Amino acid sequence: MIRRSHLDGSDQETLVETEVDNPDGLAVDWISRNLYWTDTGTDRIVVARLNGTSRRILISEDLDEPRAIVLDPADGYMYWTDWGEVPKIERAFMDGTGRMVLINTALRWPNGLAVDYVERKLYWGDAKEDKIEMSHLDGTHRLTLLADDNLPHIFGFALLGDYVYWTDWQRRSIERVNKIKGGEREVIIDQLPDLMGLKAVNVFDVSGWNLCSDRYGGCSHLCLPIPQGYRCACPTGQELLADNR
């Protein structure tokens, strides 16, 4: 299931509890106010409103073990990792169209993924290759940021300010490293059992704009940003009326 609460943990509630198996990755479109997730049990990428309503399956083909998902709602793209038989990092418009593979070589378990919105870079952590890498948002100019025997199992992954943060299953730690040169590595906290996901957020700096910002694009159910525009969409099983709203 998928649940939410206030940042202090209060007012917990369940948003999604049916037709969801193993939602490994979760991402919020803070501009359009939609929720995206990957489900490695049903092999789907799904979107809904922030309250869990108007659920729509965006991608359900050629997904093996989808895990991390991140969004760039100002530009209309979503990115995700797949650690299945053919590991890869993919990108699509946030309505599920325009899909393309960005990285599919020298990958094994790409668990974590993050977007640097300022520098326009993509970062990921590979739990089998034991490294953190980066590229341009189109997958070009790929570089290794950190490769170390002391990176046994990266899982949770986030970027905030000048640092990449991650959790490590085996070390039971939360660590960070400088996003530019891979230096200043620091263990923030360790000896935490059952570490999984990680989010790093500046709650005082919520910025960005797209065409869904204006009255939700006039859409009746879902306003999904795409490059240079948006598309209205209905929950799975329903269709738009003639006005495409």
Short mmCIF file of C-alpha atoms in Angstrom, two decimals:
data_model
loop_
_atom_site.label_atom_id
_atom_site.label_comp_id
_atom_site.label_asym_id
_atom_site.label_seq_id
_atom_site.Cartn_x
_atom_site.Cartn_y
_atom_site.Cartn_z
CA MET A 1 0.00 0.00 0.00
CA ILE A 2 0.92 3.67 -0.27
CA ARG A 3 0.38 5.95 2.73
CA ARG A 4 1.01 9.59 3.61
CA SER A 5 1.30 11.78 6.68
CA HIS A 6 2.42 15.24 7.69
CA LEU A 7 6.18 15.68 7.93
CA ASP A 8 6.03 15.19 11.69
CA GLY A 9 4.38 11.78 11.20
CA SER A 10 0.91 12.85 12.28
CA ASP A 11 -2.41 12.23 10.48
CA GLN A 12 -1.32 9.08 8.69
CA GLU A 13 -3.69 7.80 6.03
CA THR A 14 -3.76 5.15 3.32
CA LEU A 15 -3.95 6.43 -0.25
CA VAL A 16 -3.62 3.27 -2.35
CA GLU A 17 -4.24 -0.29 -1.17
CA THR A 18 -5.73 -2.14 -4.16
CA GLU A 19 -4.01 -3.29 -7.34
CA VAL A 20 -0.65 -2.42 -5.85
CA ASP A 21 1.89 -5.13 -5.06
CA ASN A 22 5.40 -3.84 -4.39
CA PRO A 23 5.64 -0.05 -4.92
CA ASP A 24 9.42 0.29 -4.76
CA GLY A 25 9.72 3.82 -6.11
CA LEU A 26 7.63 6.87 -5.22
CA ALA A 27 7.84 10.45 -6.48
CA VAL A 28 5.75 13.60 -6.06
CA ASP A 29 5.08 16.10 -8.81
CA TRP A 30 4.93 19.11 -6.51
CA ILE A 31 3.90 21.45 -9.34
CA SER A 32 1.00 19.50 -10.87
CA ARG A 33 0.28 17.83 -7.52
CA ASN A 34 0.34 14.26 -8.76
CA LEU A 35 1.87 11.09 -7.32
CA TYR A 36 3.93 8.63 -9.40
CA TRP A 37 5.16 5.18 -8.44
CA THR A 38 6.85 2.09 -9.82
CA ASP A 39 5.50 -1.33 -8.90
CA THR A 40 7.98 -4.17 -9.27
CA GLY A 41 5.23 -6.70 -8.52
CA THR A 42 2.83 -5.65 -11.27
CA ASP A 43 5.63 -4.23 -13.49
CA ARG A 44 3.93 -0.89 -13.95
CA ILE A 45 4.45 2.83 -13.64
CA VAL A 46 1.33 4.52 -12.30
CA VAL A 47 0.14 8.06 -11.60
CA ALA A 48 -2.65 9.40 -9.37
CA ARG A 49 -3.69 12.62 -7.70
CA LEU A 50 -1.98 13.33 -4.38
CA ASN A 51 -4.98 11.93 -2.54
CA GLY A 52 -4.72 8.62 -4.42
CA THR A 53 -7.71 9.19 -6.72
CA SER A 54 -7.83 9.14 -10.55
CA ARG A 55 -5.25 6.38 -10.77
CA ARG A 56 -3.89 5.74 -14.27
CA ILE A 57 -1.41 3.13 -15.54
CA LEU A 58 1.16 4.97 -17.67
CA ILE A 59 3.57 2.18 -18.64
CA SER A 60 3.01 -1.57 -18.38
CA GLU A 61 5.15 -3.03 -21.17
CA ASP A 62 8.85 -3.92 -21.24
CA LEU A 63 9.26 -3.38 -17.51
CA ASP A 64 11.08 -6.13 -15.61
CA GLU A 65 12.09 -4.84 -12.15
CA PRO A 66 11.32 -1.10 -12.08
CA ARG A 67 12.60 0.57 -8.94
CA ALA A 68 13.59 4.23 -8.49
CA ILE A 69 11.58 6.99 -10.16
CA VAL A 70 12.28 10.74 -10.23
CA LEU A 71 10.43 13.61 -11.89
CA ASP A 72 11.30 16.84 -13.68
CA PRO A 73 7.83 18.40 -13.79
CA ALA A 74 8.99 21.79 -15.04
CA ASP A 75 10.23 20.13 -18.24
CA GLY A 76 7.70 17.28 -18.33
CA TYR A 77 9.99 14.25 -17.96
CA MET A 78 10.09 11.25 -15.66
CA TYR A 79 13.11 8.97 -15.19
CA TRP A 80 13.29 5.47 -13.71
CA THR A 81 15.63 2.56 -13.15
CA ASP A 82 15.05 -1.11 -13.96
CA TRP A 83 17.35 -3.72 -12.39
CA GLY A 84 15.85 -6.69 -14.24
CA GLU A 85 17.49 -9.08 -16.69
CA VAL A 86 18.49 -6.15 -18.92
CA PRO A 87 19.33 -3.34 -16.44
CA LYS A 88 18.65 0.16 -17.72
CA ILE A 89 17.72 3.73 -16.96
CA GLU A 90 14.86 5.13 -19.00
CA ARG A 91 13.06 8.41 -19.59
CA ALA A 92 9.56 9.30 -20.80
CA PHE A 93 7.19 12.22 -20.87
CA MET A 94 5.15 12.38 -17.69
CA ASP A 95 2.08 11.07 -19.53
CA GLY A 96 3.99 7.87 -20.41
CA THR A 97 4.68 8.73 -24.06
CA GLY A 98 8.04 9.61 -25.61
CA ARG A 99 9.78 6.71 -23.90
CA MET A 100 13.49 6.10 -24.51
CA VAL A 101 16.41 4.20 -22.96
CA LEU A 102 19.17 6.49 -21.66
CA ILE A 103 21.67 4.05 -20.12
CA ASN A 104 21.84 0.28 -20.70
CA THR A 105 25.54 -0.60 -20.56
CA ALA A 106 27.75 -1.36 -17.53
CA LEU A 107 24.69 -1.46 -15.26
CA ARG A 108 23.69 -4.28 -12.91
CA TRP A 109 21.54 -3.10 -9.97
CA PRO A 110 20.69 0.59 -10.56
CA ASN A 111 18.80 1.13 -7.32
CA GLY A 112 18.94 4.88 -6.69
CA LEU A 113 18.25 7.82 -8.99
CA ALA A 114 18.25 11.61 -8.59
CA VAL A 115 17.94 14.71 -10.78
CA ASP A 116 20.02 17.83 -10.27
CA TYR A 117 17.57 20.49 -11.43
CA VAL A 118 20.15 23.29 -11.27
CA GLU A 119 23.04 21.66 -13.12
CA ARG A 120 20.74 19.52 -15.33
CA LYS A 121 22.40 16.24 -14.39
CA LEU A 122 21.21 12.71 -13.62
CA TYR A 123 22.81 10.71 -10.78
CA TRP A 124 22.39 7.02 -9.92
CA GLY A 125 23.75 4.40 -7.56
CA ASP A 126 24.50 0.82 -8.63
CA ALA A 127 24.34 -1.72 -5.77
CA LYS A 128 26.18 -4.43 -7.73
CA GLU A 129 28.83 -2.34 -9.44
CA ASP A 130 29.38 -0.50 -6.12
CA LYS A 131 29.55 2.94 -7.64
CA ILE A 132 27.76 6.25 -8.03
CA GLU A 133 27.62 7.70 -11.53
CA MET A 134 26.29 10.78 -13.28
CA SER A 135 25.41 11.99 -16.78
CA HIS A 136 23.59 14.72 -18.62
CA LEU A 137 19.80 14.35 -18.55
CA ASP A 138 19.87 12.73 -21.99
CA GLY A 139 22.31 10.02 -20.80
CA THR A 140 25.38 11.48 -22.51
CA HIS A 141 28.67 12.49 -20.87
CA ARG A 142 28.56 9.63 -18.37
CA LEU A 143 31.06 9.89 -15.52
CA THR A 144 31.85 7.95 -12.35
CA LEU A 145 31.47 10.09 -9.24
CA LEU A 146 32.44 7.49 -6.64
CA ALA A 147 33.68 3.92 -7.00
CA ASP A 148 34.68 2.23 -3.77
CA ASP A 149 34.84 -1.25 -2.30
CA ASN A 150 33.21 0.36 0.73
CA LEU A 151 29.89 0.82 -1.11
CA PRO A 152 28.47 -2.66 -0.54
CA HIS A 153 24.75 -2.11 -1.21
CA ILE A 154 23.35 1.30 -2.18
CA PHE A 155 19.56 1.49 -1.96
CA GLY A 156 17.92 4.80 -1.03
CA PHE A 157 19.28 7.77 -2.98
CA ALA A 158 18.72 11.54 -3.05
CA LEU A 159 20.36 14.82 -4.02
CA LEU A 160 20.11 18.09 -2.09
CA GLY A 161 22.27 21.15 -2.54
CA ASP A 162 25.89 20.16 -3.17
CA TYR A 163 25.59 16.57 -1.94
CA VAL A 164 24.37 13.15 -3.00
CA TYR A 165 22.89 11.13 -0.11
CA TRP A 166 22.32 7.38 0.04
CA THR A 167 21.45 4.52 2.34
CA ASP A 168 23.45 1.32 2.46
CA TRP A 169 21.80 -1.96 3.41
CA GLN A 170 24.95 -3.73 4.56
CA ARG A 171 26.65 -0.83 6.35
CA ARG A 172 23.28 0.20 7.82
CA SER A 173 24.27 3.81 7.23
CA ILE A 174 23.20 7.09 5.68
CA GLU A 175 26.08 8.76 3.87
CA ARG A 176 26.78 11.66 1.56
CA VAL A 177 29.39 12.85 -0.92
CA ASN A 178 30.00 16.05 -2.87
CA LYS A 179 28.09 15.91 -6.16
CA ILE A 180 30.81 17.58 -8.23
CA LYS A 181 34.07 15.79 -7.44
CA GLY A 182 33.02 12.90 -5.23
CA GLY A 183 34.97 14.22 -2.25
CA GLU A 184 33.94 15.11 1.29
CA ARG A 185 32.42 11.69 1.88
CA GLU A 186 30.77 11.54 5.27
CA VAL A 187 28.78 9.04 7.30
CA ILE A 188 25.84 10.96 8.71
CA ILE A 189 24.45 8.14 10.84
CA ASP A 190 25.09 4.40 11.06
CA GLN A 191 23.89 1.26 12.83
CA LEU A 192 20.32 1.78 11.63
CA PRO A 193 18.58 -1.56 11.01
CA ASP A 194 16.32 -2.19 8.00
CA LEU A 195 17.33 0.91 6.07
CA MET A 196 15.41 1.33 2.83
CA GLY A 197 14.39 4.51 0.99
CA LEU A 198 15.66 8.04 1.48
CA LYS A 199 14.36 11.51 0.58
CA ALA A 200 16.26 14.77 1.05
CA VAL A 201 14.06 17.86 0.68
CA ASN A 202 14.32 21.60 1.22
CA VAL A 203 10.80 22.30 2.45
CA PHE A 204 11.46 26.06 2.39
CA ASP A 205 12.26 26.19 -1.35
CA VAL A 206 9.34 24.86 -3.38
CA SER A 207 9.61 26.38 -6.84
CA GLY A 208 8.80 25.59 -10.44
CA TRP A 209 6.00 26.11 -12.94
CA ASN A 210 4.30 24.27 -15.77
CA LEU A 211 1.01 24.58 -17.63
CA CYS A 212 -0.74 22.33 -15.10
CA SER A 213 -0.12 25.07 -12.51
CA ASP A 214 -2.88 27.19 -14.03
CA ARG A 215 -6.24 25.75 -12.87
CA TYR A 216 -4.88 22.23 -13.35
CA GLY A 217 -4.90 22.79 -17.13
CA GLY A 218 -8.70 22.69 -17.09
CA CYS A 219 -8.48 18.88 -16.81
CA SER A 220 -11.28 16.92 -15.16
CA HIS A 221 -9.09 14.18 -13.64
CA LEU A 222 -5.36 14.30 -14.39
CA CYS A 223 -3.13 17.04 -15.79
CA LEU A 224 0.14 15.44 -16.92
CA PRO A 225 3.03 17.70 -17.96
CA ILE A 226 4.97 16.99 -21.14
CA PRO A 227 7.76 19.00 -22.79
CA GLN A 228 6.33 22.35 -23.89
CA GLY A 229 2.82 21.46 -22.79
CA TYR A 230 0.51 19.08 -20.96
CA ARG A 231 -2.08 16.40 -21.59
CA CYS A 232 -5.32 15.75 -19.76
CA ALA A 233 -5.95 12.11 -18.89
CA CYS A 234 -8.59 9.98 -17.24
CA PRO A 235 -8.25 7.13 -14.74
CA THR A 236 -7.56 3.75 -16.33
CA GLY A 237 -10.76 2.42 -17.84
CA GLN A 238 -12.22 5.82 -18.67
CA GLU A 239 -11.83 8.02 -21.76
CA LEU A 240 -11.74 11.76 -22.33
CA LEU A 241 -14.73 13.51 -23.82
CA ALA A 242 -14.50 15.28 -27.17
CA ASP A 243 -13.00 18.39 -25.58
CA ASN A 244 -9.98 16.31 -24.43
CA ARG A 245 -10.31 17.68 -20.89
#
